[in-house]
Short mmCIF file of C-alpha atoms and ligand atoms in Angstrom, two decimals:
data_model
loop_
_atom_site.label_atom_id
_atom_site.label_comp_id
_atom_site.label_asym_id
_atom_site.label_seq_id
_atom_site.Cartn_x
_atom_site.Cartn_y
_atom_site.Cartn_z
CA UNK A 1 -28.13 -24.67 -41.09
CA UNK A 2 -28.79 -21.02 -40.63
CA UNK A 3 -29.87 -18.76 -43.97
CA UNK A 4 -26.23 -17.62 -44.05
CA UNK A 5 -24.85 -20.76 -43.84
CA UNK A 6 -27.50 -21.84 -46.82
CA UNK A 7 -26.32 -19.25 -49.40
CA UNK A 8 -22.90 -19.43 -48.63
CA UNK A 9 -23.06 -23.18 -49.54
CA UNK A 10 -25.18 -22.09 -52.91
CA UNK A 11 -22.38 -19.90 -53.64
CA UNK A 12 -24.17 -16.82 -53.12
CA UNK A 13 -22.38 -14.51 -50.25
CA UNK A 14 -25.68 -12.37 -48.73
CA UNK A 15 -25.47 -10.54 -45.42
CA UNK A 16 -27.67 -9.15 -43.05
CA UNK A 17 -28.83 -5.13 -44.24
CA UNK A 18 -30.47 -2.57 -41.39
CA UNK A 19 -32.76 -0.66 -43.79
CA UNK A 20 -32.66 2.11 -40.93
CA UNK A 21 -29.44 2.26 -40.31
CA UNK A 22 -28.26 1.59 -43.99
CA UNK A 23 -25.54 -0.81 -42.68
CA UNK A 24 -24.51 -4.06 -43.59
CA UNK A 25 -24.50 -6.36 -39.70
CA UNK A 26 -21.71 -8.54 -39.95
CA UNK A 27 -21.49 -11.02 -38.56
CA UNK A 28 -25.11 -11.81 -40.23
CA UNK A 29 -27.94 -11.74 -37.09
CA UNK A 30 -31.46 -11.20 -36.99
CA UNK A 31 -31.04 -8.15 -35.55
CA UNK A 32 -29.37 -4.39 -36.25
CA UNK A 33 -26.13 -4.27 -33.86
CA UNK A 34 -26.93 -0.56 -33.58
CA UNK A 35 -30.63 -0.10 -33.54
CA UNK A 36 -31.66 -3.61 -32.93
CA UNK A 37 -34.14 -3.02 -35.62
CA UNK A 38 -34.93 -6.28 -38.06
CA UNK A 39 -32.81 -6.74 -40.72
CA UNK A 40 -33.23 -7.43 -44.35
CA UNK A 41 -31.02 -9.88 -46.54
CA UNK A 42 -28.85 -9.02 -49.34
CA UNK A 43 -26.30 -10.56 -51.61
CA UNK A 44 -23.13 -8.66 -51.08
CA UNK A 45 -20.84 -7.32 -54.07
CA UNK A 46 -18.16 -9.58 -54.89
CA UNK A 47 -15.65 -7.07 -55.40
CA UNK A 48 -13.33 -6.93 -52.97
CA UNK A 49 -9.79 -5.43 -51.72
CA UNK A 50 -6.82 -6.73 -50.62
CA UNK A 51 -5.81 -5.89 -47.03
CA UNK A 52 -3.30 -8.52 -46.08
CA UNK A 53 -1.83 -11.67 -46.55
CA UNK A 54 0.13 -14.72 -46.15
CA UNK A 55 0.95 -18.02 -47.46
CA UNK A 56 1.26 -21.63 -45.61
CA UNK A 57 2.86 -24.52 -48.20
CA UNK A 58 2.74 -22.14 -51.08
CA UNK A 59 -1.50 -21.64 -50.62
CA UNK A 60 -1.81 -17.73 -50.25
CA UNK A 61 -4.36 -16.62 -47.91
CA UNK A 62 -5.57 -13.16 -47.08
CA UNK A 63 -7.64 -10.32 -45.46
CA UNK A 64 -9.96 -8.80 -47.86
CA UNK A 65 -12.52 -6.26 -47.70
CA UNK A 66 -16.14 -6.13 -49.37
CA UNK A 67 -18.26 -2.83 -49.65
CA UNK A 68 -15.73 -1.17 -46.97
CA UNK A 69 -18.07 -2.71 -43.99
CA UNK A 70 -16.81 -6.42 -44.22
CA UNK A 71 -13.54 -8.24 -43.90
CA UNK A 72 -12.97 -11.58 -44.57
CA UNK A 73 -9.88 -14.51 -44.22
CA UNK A 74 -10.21 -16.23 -47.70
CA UNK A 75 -7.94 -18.29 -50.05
CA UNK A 76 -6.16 -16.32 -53.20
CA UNK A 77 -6.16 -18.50 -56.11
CA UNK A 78 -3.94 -16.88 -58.79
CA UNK A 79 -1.23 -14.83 -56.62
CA UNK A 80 1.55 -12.57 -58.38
CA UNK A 81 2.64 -9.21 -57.71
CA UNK A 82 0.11 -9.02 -54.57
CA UNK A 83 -0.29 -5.24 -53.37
CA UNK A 84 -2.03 -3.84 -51.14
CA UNK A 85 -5.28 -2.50 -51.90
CA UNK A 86 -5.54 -4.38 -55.50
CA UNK A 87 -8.71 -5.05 -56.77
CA UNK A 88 -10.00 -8.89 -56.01
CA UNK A 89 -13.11 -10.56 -56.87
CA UNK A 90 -14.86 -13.49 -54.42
CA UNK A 91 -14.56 -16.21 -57.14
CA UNK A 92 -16.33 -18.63 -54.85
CA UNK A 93 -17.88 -19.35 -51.46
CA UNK A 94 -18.98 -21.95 -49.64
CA UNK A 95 -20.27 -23.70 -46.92
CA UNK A 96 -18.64 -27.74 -45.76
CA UNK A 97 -17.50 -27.66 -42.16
CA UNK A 98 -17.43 -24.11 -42.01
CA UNK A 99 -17.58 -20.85 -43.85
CA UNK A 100 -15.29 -20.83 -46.99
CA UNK A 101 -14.23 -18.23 -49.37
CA UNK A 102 -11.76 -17.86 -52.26
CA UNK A 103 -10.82 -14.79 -53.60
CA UNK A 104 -9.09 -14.14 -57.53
CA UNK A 105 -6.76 -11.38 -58.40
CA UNK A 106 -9.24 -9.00 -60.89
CA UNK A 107 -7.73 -8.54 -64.10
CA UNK A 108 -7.17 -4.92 -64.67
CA UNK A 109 -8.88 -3.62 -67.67
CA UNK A 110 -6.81 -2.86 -70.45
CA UNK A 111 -5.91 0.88 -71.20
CA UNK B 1 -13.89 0.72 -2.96
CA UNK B 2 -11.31 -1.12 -0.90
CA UNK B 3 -7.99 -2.29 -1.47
CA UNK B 4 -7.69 -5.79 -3.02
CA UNK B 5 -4.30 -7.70 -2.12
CA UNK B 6 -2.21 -10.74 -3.45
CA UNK B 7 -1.54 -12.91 -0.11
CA UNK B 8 -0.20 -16.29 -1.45
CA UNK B 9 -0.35 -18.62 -4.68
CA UNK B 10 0.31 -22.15 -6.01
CA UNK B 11 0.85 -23.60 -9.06
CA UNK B 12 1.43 -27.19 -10.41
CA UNK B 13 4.39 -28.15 -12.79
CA UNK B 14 3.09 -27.57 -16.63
CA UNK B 15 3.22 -30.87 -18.28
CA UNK B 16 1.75 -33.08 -21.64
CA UNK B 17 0.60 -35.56 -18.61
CA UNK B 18 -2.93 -36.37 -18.64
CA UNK B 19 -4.71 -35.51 -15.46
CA UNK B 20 -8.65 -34.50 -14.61
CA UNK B 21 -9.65 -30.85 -14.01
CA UNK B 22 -10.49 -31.43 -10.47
CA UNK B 23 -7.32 -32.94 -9.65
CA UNK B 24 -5.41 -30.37 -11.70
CA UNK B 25 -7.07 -27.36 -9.89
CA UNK B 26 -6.86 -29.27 -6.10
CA UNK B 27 -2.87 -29.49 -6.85
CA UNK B 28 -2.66 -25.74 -7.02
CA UNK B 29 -4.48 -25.34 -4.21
CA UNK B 30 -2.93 -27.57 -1.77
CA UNK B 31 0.38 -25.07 -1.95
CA UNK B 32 -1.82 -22.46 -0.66
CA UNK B 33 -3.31 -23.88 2.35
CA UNK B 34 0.38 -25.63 2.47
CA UNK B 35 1.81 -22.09 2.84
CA UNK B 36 -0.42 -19.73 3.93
CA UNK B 37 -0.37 -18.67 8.10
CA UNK B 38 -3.49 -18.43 9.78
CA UNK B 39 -5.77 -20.02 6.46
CA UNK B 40 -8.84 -21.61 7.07
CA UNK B 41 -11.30 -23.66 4.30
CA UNK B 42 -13.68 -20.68 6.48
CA UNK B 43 -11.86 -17.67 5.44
CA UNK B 44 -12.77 -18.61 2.26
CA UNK B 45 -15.43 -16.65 0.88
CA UNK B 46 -15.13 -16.72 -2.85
CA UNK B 47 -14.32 -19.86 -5.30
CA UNK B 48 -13.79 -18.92 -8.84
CA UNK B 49 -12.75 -21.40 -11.56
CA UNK B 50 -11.44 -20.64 -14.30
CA UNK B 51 -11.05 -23.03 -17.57
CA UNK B 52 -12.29 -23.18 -21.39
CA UNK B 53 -13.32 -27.21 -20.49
CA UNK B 54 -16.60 -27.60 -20.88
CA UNK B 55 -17.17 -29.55 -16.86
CA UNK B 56 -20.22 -27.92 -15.23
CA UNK B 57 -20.47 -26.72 -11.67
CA UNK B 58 -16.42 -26.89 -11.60
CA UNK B 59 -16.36 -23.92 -8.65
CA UNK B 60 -18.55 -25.84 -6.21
CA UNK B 61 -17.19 -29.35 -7.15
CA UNK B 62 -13.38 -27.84 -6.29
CA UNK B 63 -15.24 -26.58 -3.85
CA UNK B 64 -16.41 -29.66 -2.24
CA UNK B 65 -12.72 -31.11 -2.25
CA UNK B 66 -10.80 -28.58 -0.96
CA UNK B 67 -13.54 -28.20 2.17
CA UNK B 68 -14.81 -24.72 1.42
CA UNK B 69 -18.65 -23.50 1.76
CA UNK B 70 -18.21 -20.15 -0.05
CA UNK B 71 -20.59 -17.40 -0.64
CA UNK B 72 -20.12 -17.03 -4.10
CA UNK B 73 -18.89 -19.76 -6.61
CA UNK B 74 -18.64 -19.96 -10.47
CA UNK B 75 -16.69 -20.52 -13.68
CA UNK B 76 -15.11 -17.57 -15.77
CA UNK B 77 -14.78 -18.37 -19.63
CA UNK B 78 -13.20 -15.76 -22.19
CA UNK B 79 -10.77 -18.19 -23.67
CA UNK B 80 -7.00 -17.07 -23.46
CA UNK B 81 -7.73 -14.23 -20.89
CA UNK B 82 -10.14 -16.36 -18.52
CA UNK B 83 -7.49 -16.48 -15.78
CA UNK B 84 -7.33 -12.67 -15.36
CA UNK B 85 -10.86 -12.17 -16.33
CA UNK B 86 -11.23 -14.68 -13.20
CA UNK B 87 -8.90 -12.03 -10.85
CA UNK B 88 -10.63 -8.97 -12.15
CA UNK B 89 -14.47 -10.64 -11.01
CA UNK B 90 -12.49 -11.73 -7.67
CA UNK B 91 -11.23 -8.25 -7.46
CA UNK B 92 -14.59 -6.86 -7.80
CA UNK B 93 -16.42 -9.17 -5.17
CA UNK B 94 -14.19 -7.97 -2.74
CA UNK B 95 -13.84 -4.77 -3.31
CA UNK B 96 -17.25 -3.99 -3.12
CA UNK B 97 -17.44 -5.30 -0.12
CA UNK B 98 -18.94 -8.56 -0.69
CA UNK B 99 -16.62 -10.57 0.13
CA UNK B 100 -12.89 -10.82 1.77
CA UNK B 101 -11.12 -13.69 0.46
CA UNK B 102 -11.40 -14.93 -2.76
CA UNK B 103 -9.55 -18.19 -3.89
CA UNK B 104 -9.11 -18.38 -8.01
CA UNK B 105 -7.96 -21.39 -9.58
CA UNK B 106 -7.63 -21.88 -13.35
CA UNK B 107 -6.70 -25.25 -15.22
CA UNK B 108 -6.78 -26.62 -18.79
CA UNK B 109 -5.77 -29.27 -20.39
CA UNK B 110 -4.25 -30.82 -23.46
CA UNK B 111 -7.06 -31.13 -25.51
CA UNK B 112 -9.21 -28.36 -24.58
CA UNK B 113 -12.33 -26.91 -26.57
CA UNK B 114 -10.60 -23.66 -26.45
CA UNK B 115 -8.12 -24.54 -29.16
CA UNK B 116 -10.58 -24.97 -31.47
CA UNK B 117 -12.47 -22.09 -32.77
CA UNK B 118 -15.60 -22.15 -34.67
CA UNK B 119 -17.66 -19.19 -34.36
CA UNK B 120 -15.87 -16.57 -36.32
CA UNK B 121 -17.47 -16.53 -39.83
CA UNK B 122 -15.18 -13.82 -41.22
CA UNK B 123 -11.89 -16.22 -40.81
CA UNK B 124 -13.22 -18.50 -43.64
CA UNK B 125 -11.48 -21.73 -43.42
CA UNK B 126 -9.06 -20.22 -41.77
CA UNK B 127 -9.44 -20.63 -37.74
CA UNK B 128 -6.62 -22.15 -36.47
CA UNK B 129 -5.02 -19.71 -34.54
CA UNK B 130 -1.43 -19.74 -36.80
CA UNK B 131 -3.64 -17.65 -39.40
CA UNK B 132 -4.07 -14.43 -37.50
CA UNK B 133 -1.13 -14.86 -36.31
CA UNK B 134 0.42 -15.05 -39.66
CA UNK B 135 -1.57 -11.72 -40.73
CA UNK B 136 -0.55 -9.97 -37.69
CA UNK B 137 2.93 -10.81 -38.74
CA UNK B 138 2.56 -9.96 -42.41
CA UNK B 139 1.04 -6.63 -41.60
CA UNK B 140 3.89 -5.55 -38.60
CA UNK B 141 6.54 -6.76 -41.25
CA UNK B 142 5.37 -4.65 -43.77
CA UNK B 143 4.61 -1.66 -41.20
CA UNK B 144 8.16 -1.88 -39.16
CA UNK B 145 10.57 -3.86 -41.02
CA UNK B 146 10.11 -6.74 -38.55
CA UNK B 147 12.19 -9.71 -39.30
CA UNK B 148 12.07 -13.47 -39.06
CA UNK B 149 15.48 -12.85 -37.04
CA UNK B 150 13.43 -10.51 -34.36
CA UNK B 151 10.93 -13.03 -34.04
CA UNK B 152 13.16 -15.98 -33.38
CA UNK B 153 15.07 -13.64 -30.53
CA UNK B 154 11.50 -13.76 -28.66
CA UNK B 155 11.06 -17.34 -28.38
CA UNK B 156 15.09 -17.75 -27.58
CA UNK B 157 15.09 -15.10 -25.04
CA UNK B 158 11.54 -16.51 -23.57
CA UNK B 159 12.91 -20.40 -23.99
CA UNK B 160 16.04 -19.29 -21.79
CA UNK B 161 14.70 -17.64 -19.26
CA UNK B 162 12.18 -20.65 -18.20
CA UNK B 163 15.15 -22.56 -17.76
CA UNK B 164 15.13 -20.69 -14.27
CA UNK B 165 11.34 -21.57 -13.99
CA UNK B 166 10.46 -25.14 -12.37
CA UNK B 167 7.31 -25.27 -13.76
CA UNK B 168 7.85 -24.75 -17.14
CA UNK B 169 6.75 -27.46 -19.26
CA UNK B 170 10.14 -27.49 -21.07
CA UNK B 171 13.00 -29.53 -19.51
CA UNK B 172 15.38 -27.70 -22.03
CA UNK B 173 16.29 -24.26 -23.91
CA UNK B 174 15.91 -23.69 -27.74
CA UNK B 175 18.35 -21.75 -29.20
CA UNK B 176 18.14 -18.56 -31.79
CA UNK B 177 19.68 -20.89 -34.11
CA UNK B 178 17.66 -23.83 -33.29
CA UNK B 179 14.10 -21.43 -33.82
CA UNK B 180 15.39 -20.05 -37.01
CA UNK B 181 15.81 -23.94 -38.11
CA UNK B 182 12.32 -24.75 -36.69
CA UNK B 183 9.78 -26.21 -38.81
CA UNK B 184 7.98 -23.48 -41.25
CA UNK B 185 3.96 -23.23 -40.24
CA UNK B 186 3.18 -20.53 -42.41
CA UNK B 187 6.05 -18.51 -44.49
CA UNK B 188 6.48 -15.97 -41.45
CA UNK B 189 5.69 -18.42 -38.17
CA UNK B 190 7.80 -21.33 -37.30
CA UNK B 191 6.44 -24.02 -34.90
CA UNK B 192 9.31 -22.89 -31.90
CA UNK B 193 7.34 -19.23 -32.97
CA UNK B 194 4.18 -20.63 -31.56
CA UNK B 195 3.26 -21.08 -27.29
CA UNK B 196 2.48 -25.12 -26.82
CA UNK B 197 -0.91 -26.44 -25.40
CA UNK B 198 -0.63 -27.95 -22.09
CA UNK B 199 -1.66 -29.47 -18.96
CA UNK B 200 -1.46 -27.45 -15.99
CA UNK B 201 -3.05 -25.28 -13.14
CA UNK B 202 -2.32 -21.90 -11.29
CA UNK B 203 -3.96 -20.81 -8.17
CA UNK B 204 -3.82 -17.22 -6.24
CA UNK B 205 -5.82 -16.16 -3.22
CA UNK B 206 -6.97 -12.92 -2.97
CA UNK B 207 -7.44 -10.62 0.58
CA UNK B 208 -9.46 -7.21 1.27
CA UNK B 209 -6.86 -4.14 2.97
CA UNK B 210 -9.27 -5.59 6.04
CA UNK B 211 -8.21 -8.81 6.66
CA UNK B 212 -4.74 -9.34 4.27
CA UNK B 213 -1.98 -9.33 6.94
CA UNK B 214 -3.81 -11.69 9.05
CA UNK B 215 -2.21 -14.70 6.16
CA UNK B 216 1.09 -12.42 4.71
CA UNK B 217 3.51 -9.38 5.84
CA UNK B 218 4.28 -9.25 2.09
CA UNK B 219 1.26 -8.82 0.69
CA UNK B 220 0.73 -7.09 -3.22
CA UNK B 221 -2.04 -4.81 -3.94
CA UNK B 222 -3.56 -4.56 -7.65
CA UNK B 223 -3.76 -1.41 -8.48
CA UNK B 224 -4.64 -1.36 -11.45
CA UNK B 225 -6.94 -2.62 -13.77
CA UNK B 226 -8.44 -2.79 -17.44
CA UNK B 227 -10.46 -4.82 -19.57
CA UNK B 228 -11.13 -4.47 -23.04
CA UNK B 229 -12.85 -6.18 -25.98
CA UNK B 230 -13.49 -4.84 -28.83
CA UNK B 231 -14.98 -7.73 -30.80
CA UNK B 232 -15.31 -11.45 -31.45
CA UNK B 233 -13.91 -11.44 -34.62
CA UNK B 234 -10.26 -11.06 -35.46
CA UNK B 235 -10.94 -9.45 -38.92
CA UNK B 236 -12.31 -6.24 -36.30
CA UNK B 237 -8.80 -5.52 -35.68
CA UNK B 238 -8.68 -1.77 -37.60
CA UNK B 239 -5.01 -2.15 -38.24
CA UNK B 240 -3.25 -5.85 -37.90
CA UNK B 241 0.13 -4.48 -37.05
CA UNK B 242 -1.39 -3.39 -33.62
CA UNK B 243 -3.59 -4.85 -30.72
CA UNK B 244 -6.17 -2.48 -30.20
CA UNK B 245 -7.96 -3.92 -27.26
CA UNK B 246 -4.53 -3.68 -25.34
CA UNK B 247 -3.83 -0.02 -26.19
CA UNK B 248 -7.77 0.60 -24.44
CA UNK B 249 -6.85 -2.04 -21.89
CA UNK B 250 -3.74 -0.68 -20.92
CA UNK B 251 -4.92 3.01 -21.04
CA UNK B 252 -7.27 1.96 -18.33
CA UNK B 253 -4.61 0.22 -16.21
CA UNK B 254 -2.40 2.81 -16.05
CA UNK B 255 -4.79 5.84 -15.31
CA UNK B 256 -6.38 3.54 -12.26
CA UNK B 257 -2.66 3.10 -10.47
CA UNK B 258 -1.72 6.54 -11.50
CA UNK B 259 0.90 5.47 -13.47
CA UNK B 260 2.82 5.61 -16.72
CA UNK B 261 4.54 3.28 -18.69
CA UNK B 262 8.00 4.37 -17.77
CA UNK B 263 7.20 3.04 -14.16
CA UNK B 264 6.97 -0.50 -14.76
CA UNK B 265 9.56 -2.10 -13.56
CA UNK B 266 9.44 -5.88 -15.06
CA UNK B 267 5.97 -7.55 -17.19
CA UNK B 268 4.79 -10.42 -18.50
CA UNK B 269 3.15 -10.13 -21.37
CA UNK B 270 1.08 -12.50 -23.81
CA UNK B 271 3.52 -13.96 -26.30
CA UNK B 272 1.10 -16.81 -27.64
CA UNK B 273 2.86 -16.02 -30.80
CA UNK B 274 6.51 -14.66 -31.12
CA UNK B 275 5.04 -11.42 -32.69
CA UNK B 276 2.74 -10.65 -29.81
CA UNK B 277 5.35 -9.94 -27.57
CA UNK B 278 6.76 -7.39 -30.01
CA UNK B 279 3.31 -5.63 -30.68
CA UNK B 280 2.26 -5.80 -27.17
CA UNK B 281 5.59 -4.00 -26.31
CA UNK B 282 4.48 -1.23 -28.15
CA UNK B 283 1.10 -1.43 -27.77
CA UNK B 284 1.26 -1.24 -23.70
CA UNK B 285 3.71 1.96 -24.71
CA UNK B 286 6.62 0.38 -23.11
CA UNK B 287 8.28 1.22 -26.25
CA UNK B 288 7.36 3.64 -28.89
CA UNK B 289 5.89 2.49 -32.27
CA UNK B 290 7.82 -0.07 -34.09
CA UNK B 291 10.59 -0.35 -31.50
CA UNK B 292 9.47 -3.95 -29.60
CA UNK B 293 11.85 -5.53 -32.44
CA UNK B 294 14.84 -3.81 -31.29
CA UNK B 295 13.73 -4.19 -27.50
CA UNK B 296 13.88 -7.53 -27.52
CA UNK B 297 17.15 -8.04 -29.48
CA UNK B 298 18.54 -6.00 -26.71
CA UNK B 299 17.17 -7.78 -23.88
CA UNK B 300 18.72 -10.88 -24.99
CA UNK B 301 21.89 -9.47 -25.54
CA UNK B 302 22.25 -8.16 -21.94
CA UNK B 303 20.65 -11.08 -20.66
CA UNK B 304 17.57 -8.59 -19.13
CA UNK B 305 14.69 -10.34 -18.01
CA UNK B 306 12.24 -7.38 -17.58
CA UNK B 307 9.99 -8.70 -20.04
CA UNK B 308 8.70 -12.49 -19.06
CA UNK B 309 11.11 -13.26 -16.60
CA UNK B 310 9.57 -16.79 -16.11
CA UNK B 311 9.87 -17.91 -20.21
CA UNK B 312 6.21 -16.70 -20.86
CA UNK B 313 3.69 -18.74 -22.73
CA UNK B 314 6.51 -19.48 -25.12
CA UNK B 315 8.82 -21.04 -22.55
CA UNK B 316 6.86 -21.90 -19.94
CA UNK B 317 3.43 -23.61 -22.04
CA UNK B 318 -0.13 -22.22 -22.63
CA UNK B 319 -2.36 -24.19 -20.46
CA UNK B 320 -5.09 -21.61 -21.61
CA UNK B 321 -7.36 -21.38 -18.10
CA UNK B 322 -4.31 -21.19 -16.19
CA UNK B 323 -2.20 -18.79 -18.26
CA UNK B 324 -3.60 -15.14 -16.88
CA UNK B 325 -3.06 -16.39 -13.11
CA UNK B 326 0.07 -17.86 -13.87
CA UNK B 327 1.40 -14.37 -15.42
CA UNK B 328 0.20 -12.49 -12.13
CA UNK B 329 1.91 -15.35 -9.76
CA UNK B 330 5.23 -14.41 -11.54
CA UNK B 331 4.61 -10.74 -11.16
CA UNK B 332 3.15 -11.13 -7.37
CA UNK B 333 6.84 -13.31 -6.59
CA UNK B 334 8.79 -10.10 -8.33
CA UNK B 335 6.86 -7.63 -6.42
CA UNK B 336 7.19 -9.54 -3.09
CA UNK B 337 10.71 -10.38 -4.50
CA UNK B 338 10.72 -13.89 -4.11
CA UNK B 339 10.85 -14.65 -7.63
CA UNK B 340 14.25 -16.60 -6.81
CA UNK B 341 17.07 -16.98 -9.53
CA UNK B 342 14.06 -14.65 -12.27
CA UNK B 343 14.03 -11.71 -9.63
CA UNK B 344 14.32 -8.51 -11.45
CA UNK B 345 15.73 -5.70 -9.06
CA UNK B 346 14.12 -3.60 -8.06
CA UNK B 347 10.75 -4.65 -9.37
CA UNK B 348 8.45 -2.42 -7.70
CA UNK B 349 5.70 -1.93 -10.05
CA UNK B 350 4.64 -5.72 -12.31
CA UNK B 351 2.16 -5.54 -15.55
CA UNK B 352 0.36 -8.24 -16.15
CA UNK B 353 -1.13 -8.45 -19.88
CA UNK B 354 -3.24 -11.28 -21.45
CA UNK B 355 -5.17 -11.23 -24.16
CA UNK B 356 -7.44 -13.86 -26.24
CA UNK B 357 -8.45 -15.07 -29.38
CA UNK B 358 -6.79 -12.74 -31.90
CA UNK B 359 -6.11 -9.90 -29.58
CA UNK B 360 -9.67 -9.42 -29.93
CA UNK B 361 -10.04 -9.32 -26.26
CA UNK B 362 -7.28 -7.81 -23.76
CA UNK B 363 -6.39 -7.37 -19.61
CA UNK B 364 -4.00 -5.41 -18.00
CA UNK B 365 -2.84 -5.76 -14.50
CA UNK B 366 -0.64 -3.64 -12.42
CA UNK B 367 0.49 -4.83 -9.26
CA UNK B 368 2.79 -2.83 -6.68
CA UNK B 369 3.56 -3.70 -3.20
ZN1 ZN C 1 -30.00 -0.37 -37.33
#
């Protein structure tokens, strides 16, 4: 098991970071796809946005985007009203035969 | 750079039947030394396999059975679009000058490795290939108005025209009504939406200008080529109601042959999904943006076949390895016109487009005679 695969099973989503190139390299690797200087790990925000998605036996699934750099097929737990570009947060992630993540509907904050 | 010609082909019947690689790939072959004047095992230059199984040294082991020596032998791999990656490398050899007949098989089976993908971190727990196509669906939906009514008229178009195609690994049609009933995978793709895994093998043999007539009167040149990926990950794709790689692919094609969209005559194109064939359409600008739904709808009302005249992976089965050269037989028969009761008149210029693993990866091929 790789360090990605590690975290992810820890709950903890980090990526690979090019300090020169102030990019996040996803997929993670040891090296910059730019510069193919050495990397640096980070955790990654959890807050994410909703790009697309669809549903298979009522589970809703969907394309979300962290930090505007990474995009990601996870599960929606609590779908209603799903629109495009809504706020989500990466409730949980994981690692059992394969990469998993499961993304929550934020709750907007109250006016 | 020398002209690279289509002088003869074989293929096997697409089936669920169990068979090995080797025999698969010798079954394709056998039509071509079957019907090809003036071939020799020694004319034979170039063996390329092509097949997501994991057998080592396939190219010299087919090799070995069909009696060839050649210069150059190896496997292709690039999942969905190994069979045209396969022509394009063939292509290359000989029209560089390194060669002057290449022979390309391409086989897969049932249960191939290539169904299964497990590299692509960003789809989660999400990688059997229903997801993407799912979001690809969700996102052209939401873009175009596509309907589950539009997709069902690609598989029933598709579905009825294999019924002309003997090698289809359907013994019968499915209906518009009968897809709309189909089984729900996801809430927007129904199993009859999806292409089948198969068994099954599709060879082509390849000529230089030089030498071509020596084994056909009727040969086809490619003319065209282009190749693009633009990742291994399907989350890449900038906008999911769109296949980039096939908008750079097709660019490519068309400004190599010197021609535009409105020249091609009759295509197959990738439909490993029902909504593939209706974002390809647009995305190899045979129609304008958001207007594959309607194309389609129309072809099956006049009964046109310009668009996968033999069923295509829909209809006919997705024996992965074998798909891309069994697209460019079809086109090769239409350009030589021998494509029997699937001719298309007139078909003077063929487009060949496959594409793998999430449209992450795309080829175009244009063939003319
Ligand atoms: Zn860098």
């Amino acid at each position: 098991m790789n360090r990605f695969e590690q975290e992810l099973k820890n709950d903890n989503f980090v990526c690979s970071e090019c300090p020169k190139c102030q990019k996040l390299v996803w997929p993670p690797s040891e090296y910059c796809n730019n510069c193919f200087g050495s990397v640096t790990w980070r955790k990654v925000s959890r807050d994410a946005t909703l790009l697309e998605y669809s549903c298979k036996n009522g589970e809703y699934f969907c394309v979300a985007e962290i930090e505007g750099q990474i995009r990601l097929v996870g599960k929606i737990t609590n779908p209603s009203d799903l629109e495009m570009g809504q706020n989500l947060t990466l409730e949980r992630c994981g690692y059992e035969d394969g990469e998993k993540f499961i993304f929550k509907i934020k709750k907007q904050a109250l006016e | 750079m020398r002209r690279v010609g289509i002088a003869s082909s074989g293929l096997t019947k697409f089936t669920k039947k169990d068979s090995s690689m080797e025999s698969l790939m010798i079954s394709s072959i056998k039509p071509i030394f079957d019907n090809t004047k003036n071939l020799t095992q020694k004319d034979v230059d170039v063996v390329l396999t092509s097949t997501n199984a994991n057998d080592k040294y396939l190219a010299n082991i087919v090799s070995e059975l069909s009696g060839i020596s050649p210069k150059i032998s190896h496997s292709v791999e690039s999942l969905c679009n190994s069979g045209t990656n396969c022509i394009v490398s063939a292509f290359s050899y000989i029209s560089s000058g390194l060669a002057d007949v290449a022979l390309v098989t391409g086989a897969e089976k049932t249960n191939s490795p290539g169904l299964v993908l497990d590299w692509d971190k960003s789809r989660g727990q999400y990688k059997h290939p229903i997801y993407w196509s799912s979001l690809f669906t969700s996102a052209h939906m939401r873009k175009y108005g596509t309907t589950m009514e539009d997709l069902a008229y690609v598989s029933a178009k598709n579905h009825r025209n294999s019924l002309d195609n003997p090698n289809s690994c359907f013994d019968h049609s499915y209906s518009f009504d009968e897809v709309m009933r189909s089984k729900n995978l996801t809430d927007n793709v129904r199993l009859l939406d999806c292409s089948m895994p198969c068994n099954g093998s599709a060879s082509i043999l390849l000529a230089s200008e030089d030498i071509i007539r020596k084994f056909t009167e009727n040969p086809v040149w490619i003319k065209g080529i282009g190749q693009k990926s633009i990742s291994a990950g399907f989350t890449k794709n900038k906008d999911l109601a769109s296949m980039q790689s096939t908008m750079f692919a097709s660019s490519d094609a068309y400004s190599m042959s010197g021609n535009s969209p409105s020249d091609v005559d009759v295509a197959e194109v990738h439909d490993a999904f029902s909504i593939c064939e209706i974002m390809a359409l647009e995305d190899l600008k045979l129609v304008g943006p958001g207007r594959g739904a309607d194309f389609v709808r129309d072809m099956y009302n006049t009964e046109n076949k310009k668009i996968n005249p033999r069923g295509g992976l829909i209809g006919t089965g997705h024996p992965l390895g074998a798909t891309g050269i069994a697209q460019t037989i079809e086109m090769f028969q239409q350009v030589q016109g021998t494509a029997g009761k699937r001719q298309v008149e007139k078909a003077r210029t063929a487009l060949v487009h496959n594409m793998s693993a999430a449209a992450t990866s795309s080829t175009v091929l244009i063939l003319q005679s």
